[in-house]
Structure formats: C-alpha cells, structure tokens
CSV table of C-alpha atoms in Angstrom, one decimal:
chain,number,residue,atom,x,y,z
U,1,UNK,CA,107.2,106.0,98.4
U,2,UNK,CA,103.8,106.3,100.1
U,3,UNK,CA,101.9,109.4,100.5
U,4,UNK,CA,100.1,110.2,103.5
U,5,UNK,CA,97.1,112.4,103.4
U,6,UNK,CA,96.2,114.3,106.9
U,7,UNK,CA,92.2,115.5,107.2
U,8,UNK,CA,92.2,118.7,109.0
U,9,UNK,CA,90.5,118.4,112.6
U,10,UNK,CA,87.5,120.7,111.7
U,11,UNK,CA,86.3,118.6,108.9
U,12,UNK,CA,86.3,115.5,111.3
U,13,UNK,CA,82.9,114.6,112.6
U,14,UNK,CA,82.5,114.4,116.0
U,15,UNK,CA,80.2,111.3,117.6
U,16,UNK,CA,77.6,112.3,119.9
U,17,UNK,CA,77.8,110.1,122.8
U,18,UNK,CA,74.4,109.0,124.9
U,19,UNK,CA,75.7,111.1,128.0
U,20,UNK,CA,75.8,114.4,125.5
U,21,UNK,CA,72.1,114.1,125.0
U,22,UNK,CA,71.1,113.7,128.6
U,23,UNK,CA,70.6,117.4,129.1
U,24,UNK,CA,68.4,118.0,126.0
U,25,UNK,CA,66.3,114.9,127.4
U,26,UNK,CA,66.0,116.6,130.8
U,27,UNK,CA,64.9,119.9,129.6
U,28,UNK,CA,62.4,118.1,127.3
U,29,UNK,CA,61.1,116.2,130.2
U,30,UNK,CA,60.9,119.2,132.5
U,31,UNK,CA,59.0,121.4,129.6
U,32,UNK,CA,56.5,118.6,129.5
U,33,UNK,CA,55.8,118.3,133.2
U,34,UNK,CA,55.8,122.0,133.3
U,35,UNK,CA,53.0,122.0,130.9
U,36,UNK,CA,51.2,119.4,132.4
U,37,UNK,CA,51.2,121.1,135.8
U,38,UNK,CA,50.5,124.6,134.1
U,39,UNK,CA,47.2,122.9,132.6
U,40,UNK,CA,46.1,121.1,135.6
U,41,UNK,CA,46.7,124.4,137.5
U,42,UNK,CA,44.7,126.4,134.5
U,43,UNK,CA,42.0,124.0,135.0
U,44,UNK,CA,41.5,124.2,138.7
U,45,UNK,CA,41.4,128.0,138.3
U,46,UNK,CA,38.8,128.1,135.4
U,47,UNK,CA,36.8,125.3,137.0
U,48,UNK,CA,35.0,127.7,139.1
U,49,UNK,CA,33.5,125.5,141.7
U,50,UNK,CA,30.4,126.8,143.6
U,51,UNK,CA,27.6,125.4,145.9
U,52,UNK,CA,24.3,124.5,144.4
U,53,UNK,CA,21.6,127.3,145.5
U,54,UNK,CA,18.0,127.7,144.7
U,55,UNK,CA,17.1,130.5,142.4
U,56,UNK,CA,14.6,131.9,140.5
U,57,UNK,CA,14.8,133.7,136.9
U,58,UNK,CA,12.0,135.3,135.2
U,59,UNK,CA,11.0,136.3,131.7
U,60,UNK,CA,8.7,139.6,131.7
U,61,UNK,CA,6.7,141.3,129.4
U,62,UNK,CA,5.5,145.0,129.9
U,63,UNK,CA,2.0,145.7,129.2
U,64,UNK,CA,0.6,149.4,129.0
U,65,UNK,CA,-3.3,149.8,129.0
U,66,UNK,CA,-6.7,151.0,130.4
U,67,UNK,CA,-8.6,150.0,133.6
U,68,UNK,CA,-11.9,148.7,133.4
U,69,UNK,CA,-13.7,148.9,136.4
U,70,UNK,CA,-16.6,149.4,138.6
U,71,UNK,CA,-17.2,153.0,139.4
U,72,UNK,CA,-19.8,155.3,140.8
U,73,UNK,CA,-20.1,158.9,140.0
U,74,UNK,CA,-21.5,161.3,142.6
U,75,UNK,CA,-22.7,164.6,141.2
U,76,UNK,CA,-23.6,167.7,142.9
U,77,UNK,CA,-27.4,168.4,144.3
U,78,UNK,CA,-27.0,172.3,143.8
U,79,UNK,CA,-24.7,175.2,142.5
U,80,UNK,CA,-22.1,175.9,144.9
U,81,UNK,CA,-18.7,175.4,146.7
U,82,UNK,CA,-17.3,171.8,147.5
U,83,UNK,CA,-15.4,170.9,150.7
U,84,UNK,CA,-14.2,167.4,151.0
U,85,UNK,CA,-14.7,165.5,154.0
U,86,UNK,CA,-12.6,162.3,152.8
U,87,UNK,CA,-9.0,162.1,151.7
U,88,UNK,CA,-8.4,161.0,148.2
U,89,UNK,CA,-7.7,157.4,147.7
U,90,UNK,CA,-9.3,156.3,151.1
U,91,UNK,CA,-11.6,153.5,151.0
U,92,UNK,CA,-15.2,154.7,152.8
U,93,UNK,CA,-17.7,152.6,153.9
U,94,UNK,CA,-21.4,152.8,152.8
U,95,UNK,CA,-23.0,156.0,154.3
U,96,UNK,CA,-19.8,157.5,154.9
U,97,UNK,CA,-19.6,161.5,154.4
U,98,UNK,CA,-17.6,162.2,151.7
U,99,UNK,CA,-18.0,165.8,150.6
U,100,UNK,CA,-20.3,168.9,151.3
U,101,UNK,CA,-21.7,171.6,148.9
U,102,UNK,CA,-22.3,174.7,150.3
U,103,UNK,CA,-24.9,176.6,148.1
U,104,UNK,CA,-24.2,179.8,146.5
U,105,UNK,CA,-27.9,180.7,146.6
U,106,UNK,CA,-30.9,180.2,148.7
U,107,UNK,CA,-28.8,181.3,151.9
U,108,UNK,CA,-26.0,179.3,151.6
U,109,UNK,CA,-27.4,176.0,152.5
U,110,UNK,CA,-25.1,172.8,152.9
U,111,UNK,CA,-25.4,169.5,151.1
U,112,UNK,CA,-23.8,166.6,152.5
U,113,UNK,CA,-22.7,163.8,149.8
U,114,UNK,CA,-23.0,160.5,151.3
U,115,UNK,CA,-21.5,157.1,149.8
U,116,UNK,CA,-24.2,155.2,148.5
U,117,UNK,CA,-22.0,152.4,148.9
U,118,UNK,CA,-18.5,151.2,149.9
U,119,UNK,CA,-15.5,151.8,147.6
U,120,UNK,CA,-12.4,153.8,147.2
U,121,UNK,CA,-12.9,157.7,147.2
U,122,UNK,CA,-11.4,159.3,144.2
U,123,UNK,CA,-11.5,162.9,142.7
U,124,UNK,CA,-9.8,162.2,139.6
U,125,UNK,CA,-12.5,162.3,137.0
U,126,UNK,CA,-12.2,161.4,133.4
U,127,UNK,CA,-15.7,161.1,132.0
U,128,UNK,CA,-15.4,157.7,130.9
U,129,UNK,CA,-16.6,156.2,134.3
U,130,UNK,CA,-19.8,155.2,132.8
U,131,UNK,CA,-18.6,154.1,129.6
U,132,UNK,CA,-15.3,151.7,130.8
U,133,UNK,CA,-17.6,149.4,132.9
U,134,UNK,CA,-17.4,145.9,133.2
U,135,UNK,CA,-20.8,145.7,132.2
U,136,UNK,CA,-19.9,146.8,128.8
U,137,UNK,CA,-17.2,144.7,127.8
U,138,UNK,CA,-18.9,143.1,125.2
U,139,UNK,CA,-20.1,146.4,123.3
U,140,UNK,CA,-16.9,148.8,124.0
U,141,UNK,CA,-15.2,149.9,121.2
U,142,UNK,CA,-12.0,151.1,122.4
U,143,UNK,CA,-10.6,152.5,119.3
U,144,UNK,CA,-13.3,155.2,119.4
U,145,UNK,CA,-12.0,156.6,122.6
U,146,UNK,CA,-10.5,160.1,122.9
U,147,UNK,CA,-7.6,160.8,124.8
U,148,UNK,CA,-8.2,160.3,128.3
U,149,UNK,CA,-7.9,163.6,130.3
U,150,UNK,CA,-8.5,164.1,134.2
U,151,UNK,CA,-11.0,166.5,135.5
U,152,UNK,CA,-10.3,167.3,139.0
U,153,UNK,CA,-12.4,169.0,141.4
U,154,UNK,CA,-10.3,171.2,143.6
U,155,UNK,CA,-11.1,171.8,147.3
U,156,UNK,CA,-13.3,175.1,147.7
U,157,UNK,CA,-14.1,174.9,143.9
U,158,UNK,CA,-17.2,176.1,142.6
U,159,UNK,CA,-19.3,173.3,140.8
U,160,UNK,CA,-22.6,173.3,139.0
U,161,UNK,CA,-25.8,171.4,139.9
U,162,UNK,CA,-25.4,168.0,138.1
U,163,UNK,CA,-21.6,168.1,137.7
U,164,UNK,CA,-19.5,165.1,138.8
U,165,UNK,CA,-17.9,165.8,142.0
U,166,UNK,CA,-16.0,162.6,143.1
U,167,UNK,CA,-16.3,158.9,142.1
U,168,UNK,CA,-16.5,155.6,144.4
U,169,UNK,CA,-14.5,152.9,142.8
U,170,UNK,CA,-15.2,149.3,143.8
U,171,UNK,CA,-11.8,147.6,144.2
U,172,UNK,CA,-13.5,144.4,145.1
U,173,UNK,CA,-15.3,143.7,141.9
U,174,UNK,CA,-13.7,142.3,138.6
U,175,UNK,CA,-11.3,144.7,137.0
U,176,UNK,CA,-9.8,144.4,133.7
U,177,UNK,CA,-6.9,145.8,131.5
U,178,UNK,CA,-7.3,146.7,128.0
U,179,UNK,CA,-4.2,146.7,125.9
U,180,UNK,CA,-2.7,146.8,122.7
U,181,UNK,CA,0.8,145.4,121.5
U,182,UNK,CA,2.7,144.0,118.8
U,183,UNK,CA,2.7,140.3,118.0
U,184,UNK,CA,6.6,140.4,118.5
U,185,UNK,CA,6.3,141.6,122.1
U,186,UNK,CA,3.6,139.5,122.8
U,187,UNK,CA,4.3,136.0,124.6
U,188,UNK,CA,2.4,133.1,123.5
U,189,UNK,CA,1.8,132.2,126.8
U,190,UNK,CA,-0.6,134.8,127.6
U,191,UNK,CA,-3.0,133.6,124.6
U,192,UNK,CA,-4.0,130.6,127.0
U,193,UNK,CA,-6.9,132.1,128.8
U,194,UNK,CA,-7.0,129.3,131.6
U,195,UNK,CA,-3.8,130.3,133.4
U,196,UNK,CA,-3.1,132.8,135.9
U,197,UNK,CA,0.3,134.8,135.7
U,198,UNK,CA,2.1,136.6,138.1
U,199,UNK,CA,2.7,140.2,137.8
U,200,UNK,CA,3.6,143.4,139.5
U,201,UNK,CA,2.7,147.0,139.5
U,202,UNK,CA,4.9,149.4,141.0
U,203,UNK,CA,6.6,146.3,142.5
U,204,UNK,CA,3.5,145.2,144.1
U,205,UNK,CA,2.1,141.7,143.2
U,206,UNK,CA,-1.2,140.7,141.5
U,207,UNK,CA,-2.6,138.1,139.1
U,208,UNK,CA,-3.2,138.4,135.5
U,209,UNK,CA,-5.5,136.2,133.0
U,210,UNK,CA,-6.1,136.5,129.4
U,211,UNK,CA,-9.9,137.2,129.1
U,212,UNK,CA,-10.3,137.8,125.3
U,213,UNK,CA,-7.8,138.6,122.6
U,214,UNK,CA,-8.1,139.3,119.0
U,215,UNK,CA,-5.8,139.5,116.1
U,216,UNK,CA,-5.6,142.9,114.5
U,217,UNK,CA,-3.0,143.0,111.7
U,218,UNK,CA,0.4,143.2,113.1
U,219,UNK,CA,-1.0,143.3,116.8
U,220,UNK,CA,-2.9,142.0,119.4
U,221,UNK,CA,-5.8,143.6,121.1
U,222,UNK,CA,-7.3,142.3,124.1
U,223,UNK,CA,-8.6,142.3,127.7
U,224,UNK,CA,-7.1,140.9,130.9
U,225,UNK,CA,-8.9,140.2,133.9
U,226,UNK,CA,-7.0,141.2,137.3
U,227,UNK,CA,-6.8,139.5,140.7
U,228,UNK,CA,-5.1,140.2,144.0
U,229,UNK,CA,-4.1,143.6,142.9
U,230,UNK,CA,-3.3,146.3,145.6
U,231,UNK,CA,-6.0,148.9,146.4
U,232,UNK,CA,-3.6,151.9,144.9
U,233,UNK,CA,-3.9,150.1,141.6
U,234,UNK,CA,-7.7,151.0,140.8
U,235,UNK,CA,-7.2,154.6,141.6
U,236,UNK,CA,-5.4,154.9,138.2
U,237,UNK,CA,-6.9,154.8,134.8
U,238,UNK,CA,-3.9,154.2,132.6
U,239,UNK,CA,-1.3,151.6,134.2
U,240,UNK,CA,1.7,149.6,133.1
U,241,UNK,CA,2.2,146.0,134.2
U,242,UNK,CA,5.0,143.7,134.4
U,243,UNK,CA,3.5,140.4,133.5
U,244,UNK,CA,5.7,137.3,134.3
U,245,UNK,CA,5.2,134.9,131.3
U,246,UNK,CA,7.9,132.4,131.8
U,247,UNK,CA,9.3,131.3,135.2
U,248,UNK,CA,12.1,129.1,136.1
U,249,UNK,CA,13.3,128.1,139.9
U,250,UNK,CA,15.3,125.3,141.4
U,251,UNK,CA,18.9,124.3,141.3
U,252,UNK,CA,19.8,126.6,138.3
U,253,UNK,CA,23.6,126.0,136.7
U,254,UNK,CA,25.0,127.8,133.7
U,255,UNK,CA,23.8,126.2,130.8
U,256,UNK,CA,27.6,125.3,129.7
U,257,UNK,CA,28.2,123.6,133.1
U,258,UNK,CA,26.0,120.5,131.8
U,259,UNK,CA,28.0,117.9,130.2
U,260,UNK,CA,26.4,115.1,127.8
U,261,UNK,CA,27.7,111.7,127.7
U,262,UNK,CA,26.0,109.3,125.4
U,263,UNK,CA,23.0,111.8,125.4
U,264,UNK,CA,22.7,112.0,129.1
U,265,UNK,CA,22.9,115.3,130.7
U,266,UNK,CA,25.2,115.6,133.7
U,267,UNK,CA,27.7,117.7,135.7
U,268,UNK,CA,30.6,117.4,137.5
U,269,UNK,CA,30.6,117.6,141.2
U,270,UNK,CA,33.9,118.6,143.3
U,271,UNK,CA,34.3,115.5,145.8
U,272,UNK,CA,37.2,115.9,147.9
U,273,UNK,CA,38.9,117.9,145.6
U,274,UNK,CA,38.2,115.7,142.2
U,275,UNK,CA,36.0,116.0,139.5
U,276,UNK,CA,33.2,113.2,139.5
U,277,UNK,CA,30.5,113.5,136.7
U,278,UNK,CA,26.9,112.5,137.8
U,279,UNK,CA,23.8,112.3,135.8
U,280,UNK,CA,20.8,114.9,136.3
U,281,UNK,CA,17.6,115.8,134.7
U,282,UNK,CA,17.0,118.8,133.1
U,283,UNK,CA,13.7,120.3,134.1
U,284,UNK,CA,13.8,123.6,132.0
U,285,UNK,CA,16.3,126.4,130.5
U,286,UNK,CA,15.9,130.0,130.2
U,287,UNK,CA,18.1,132.9,129.6
U,288,UNK,CA,21.7,130.9,129.8
U,289,UNK,CA,20.5,128.8,132.6
U,290,UNK,CA,19.4,125.3,133.3
U,291,UNK,CA,17.3,123.6,136.1
U,292,UNK,CA,18.5,120.6,137.0
U,293,UNK,CA,17.4,118.0,139.6
U,294,UNK,CA,19.2,114.8,140.6
U,295,UNK,CA,19.8,112.1,143.3
U,296,UNK,CA,21.6,113.4,146.1
U,297,UNK,CA,21.6,117.1,145.0
U,298,UNK,CA,21.2,119.9,147.6
U,299,UNK,CA,22.2,123.3,148.7
U,300,UNK,CA,25.5,121.7,150.5
U,301,UNK,CA,26.6,120.1,147.0
U,302,UNK,CA,29.5,121.4,145.2
U,303,UNK,CA,30.0,121.6,141.7
U,304,UNK,CA,32.2,122.5,138.6
U,305,UNK,CA,30.2,125.6,136.9
U,306,UNK,CA,33.0,125.9,134.1
U,307,UNK,CA,33.9,122.2,133.0
U,308,UNK,CA,35.8,123.0,130.0
U,309,UNK,CA,39.1,121.6,131.1
U,310,UNK,CA,37.9,119.0,133.5
U,311,UNK,CA,37.8,115.5,133.3
U,312,UNK,CA,36.8,112.7,135.5
U,313,UNK,CA,39.5,112.9,138.2
U,314,UNK,CA,40.7,116.0,137.5
U,315,UNK,CA,41.9,118.3,140.6
U,316,UNK,CA,39.4,121.0,141.3
U,317,UNK,CA,38.9,123.2,144.4
C-alpha cells in the first residue's frame, strides 16, 4: 500500500518571475537618475559663475618713525609779546610777514619777523630742528635722542630774547623717515634701495625708497627717502606710513579656480551654459588670489570660480 506525503504550503519555495523584479529595477533606476540630477544641480549651484574683472590687492606694512627735514628756526629779537600774522600750516613766500613781537621795554616797540625763505609756517617746535636735518644724516645718532616734546608758542605769549618763536619747513627739499622695526615685520622687498614703493599717510599718497638700512640684533634700523608727499605731512615730526610692499593687479580669480592639466594652469569658462577648460598664464599670487592672463580673456568673460564638481561639458549657469 503506497503512502503519500503532503508538504505544507508554507514550506514550499515560491519562484520569482521576471515581472516581479521590475518594480525594484525601476526604483533603482529612479534613484540613480535622481542622484545624477541632484549631483548636476549641486555642481551648478556651487560653480559660482562670475565675470572676470580688473582688480588690485596689496600687502602693506606700517612703519612709524621720525621725520628728518629742512627747517629754519626764527627767534625773537627782543623780550616781548608775540602776535602771529600767518596761520599755522600755511605755506609762505620769502619776505612774508609771519609774526610781530611787541617789546615789553623801550616804549613797546614792534619788531616784525619776516620769512627769510619760502616754506611752511609752523609754531610746533621740539628743539630738534637743527639736529634732525638732512645735512646731518651721516652723523645722526637716533638712539641718543630724548623723547620728543612739543614746545608751542601761543598767541600773545611772552617770549624772551633769542627764544624760538616759529619755524619754516622746506617742503620742497629732501625729506626722510627714520624708523626701527622688527625683522619679522619688515618686508624683504624694502631692503632694495633702488625701487620706489607706493605709500599712504592719512590716506594721502606718497612714494618711499630705502635710503640706508642696518641690522641691529633682531631689528632693522634705517632711513627712507620720501617723495611726492602731501604738504601736511612735514608739519609733523612723528608719523605713521602705510607702505605697499607687494601689489598684484589684473584679472584676479580665487586660487582654487585654477585647474591644472598636465602641469598647465587653466580655468573653466562658461560658454553657452557649459563648462569649457582653457589654459591661462599665472602672473602672480597674493592673499589667496591669482592674477591670470590668456588669449580671449576680457571683462565680458564668464568663468567658474568654484570648479570642485565641474568637468568639461558640465552644466553651469
């Protein structure tokens, strides 16, 4: 007698037909397509397409120091009260009346103080006018100078015979800046004495050139010749100059915008909303910026400033 064994339905293996896999394949395709679309969209958003523009960036150093300039001190011929006829800071011609001293003795006679030469009229005296002179550059010992203090004569003040009343500053003659600074703060470019550097004082332009510089331990000590400075500058003894030690100008792009191919630098241009790599020449680098030049580059050129996700033919806007 033959026995039949029945296998429970739950233990039977079900075969998957090709039709049953289609939903999973479709889902996978959709996910992959979505990923590609999202990646492409992310690349567009991050590409940062911009127009090339002419720019300039500078590296500056602040030098504080003492002015060495041509000055003539005018002294009172008698003891008396001084009355100024000129305004502090104005430039006077030779023979101009600058002040008047009314003697306290002898019937109150008046003595006019006439300018012996042209120059800037200044009543801020410091007693160093005859010491800090360009004629003494070779023998000056700046370390022996005491703290500079102003000695201003006021309107109507009593002055003694022979006392300095005002001075004339020759703003057209050679003027120098003496300064001391640490080696770490001193740009190596300034040690070249043959080059003029752009500088500013109170946002006013001038030119600076190294005249002489010596090493003193961990510091540099030296003189800088000034040129093209504003007249107001020489009205001071102690000044701070902002010197442009390095300058970079031209078509400036972020350093990471330059993409190298076989050691050849280039950038991606946005041409009809597509990325196109073109070779360029790197003219210089400063503060994370690169100056580039190349054929066909102009201010109407659009480039990719962030090419991290960009390849040739990538969609960019």
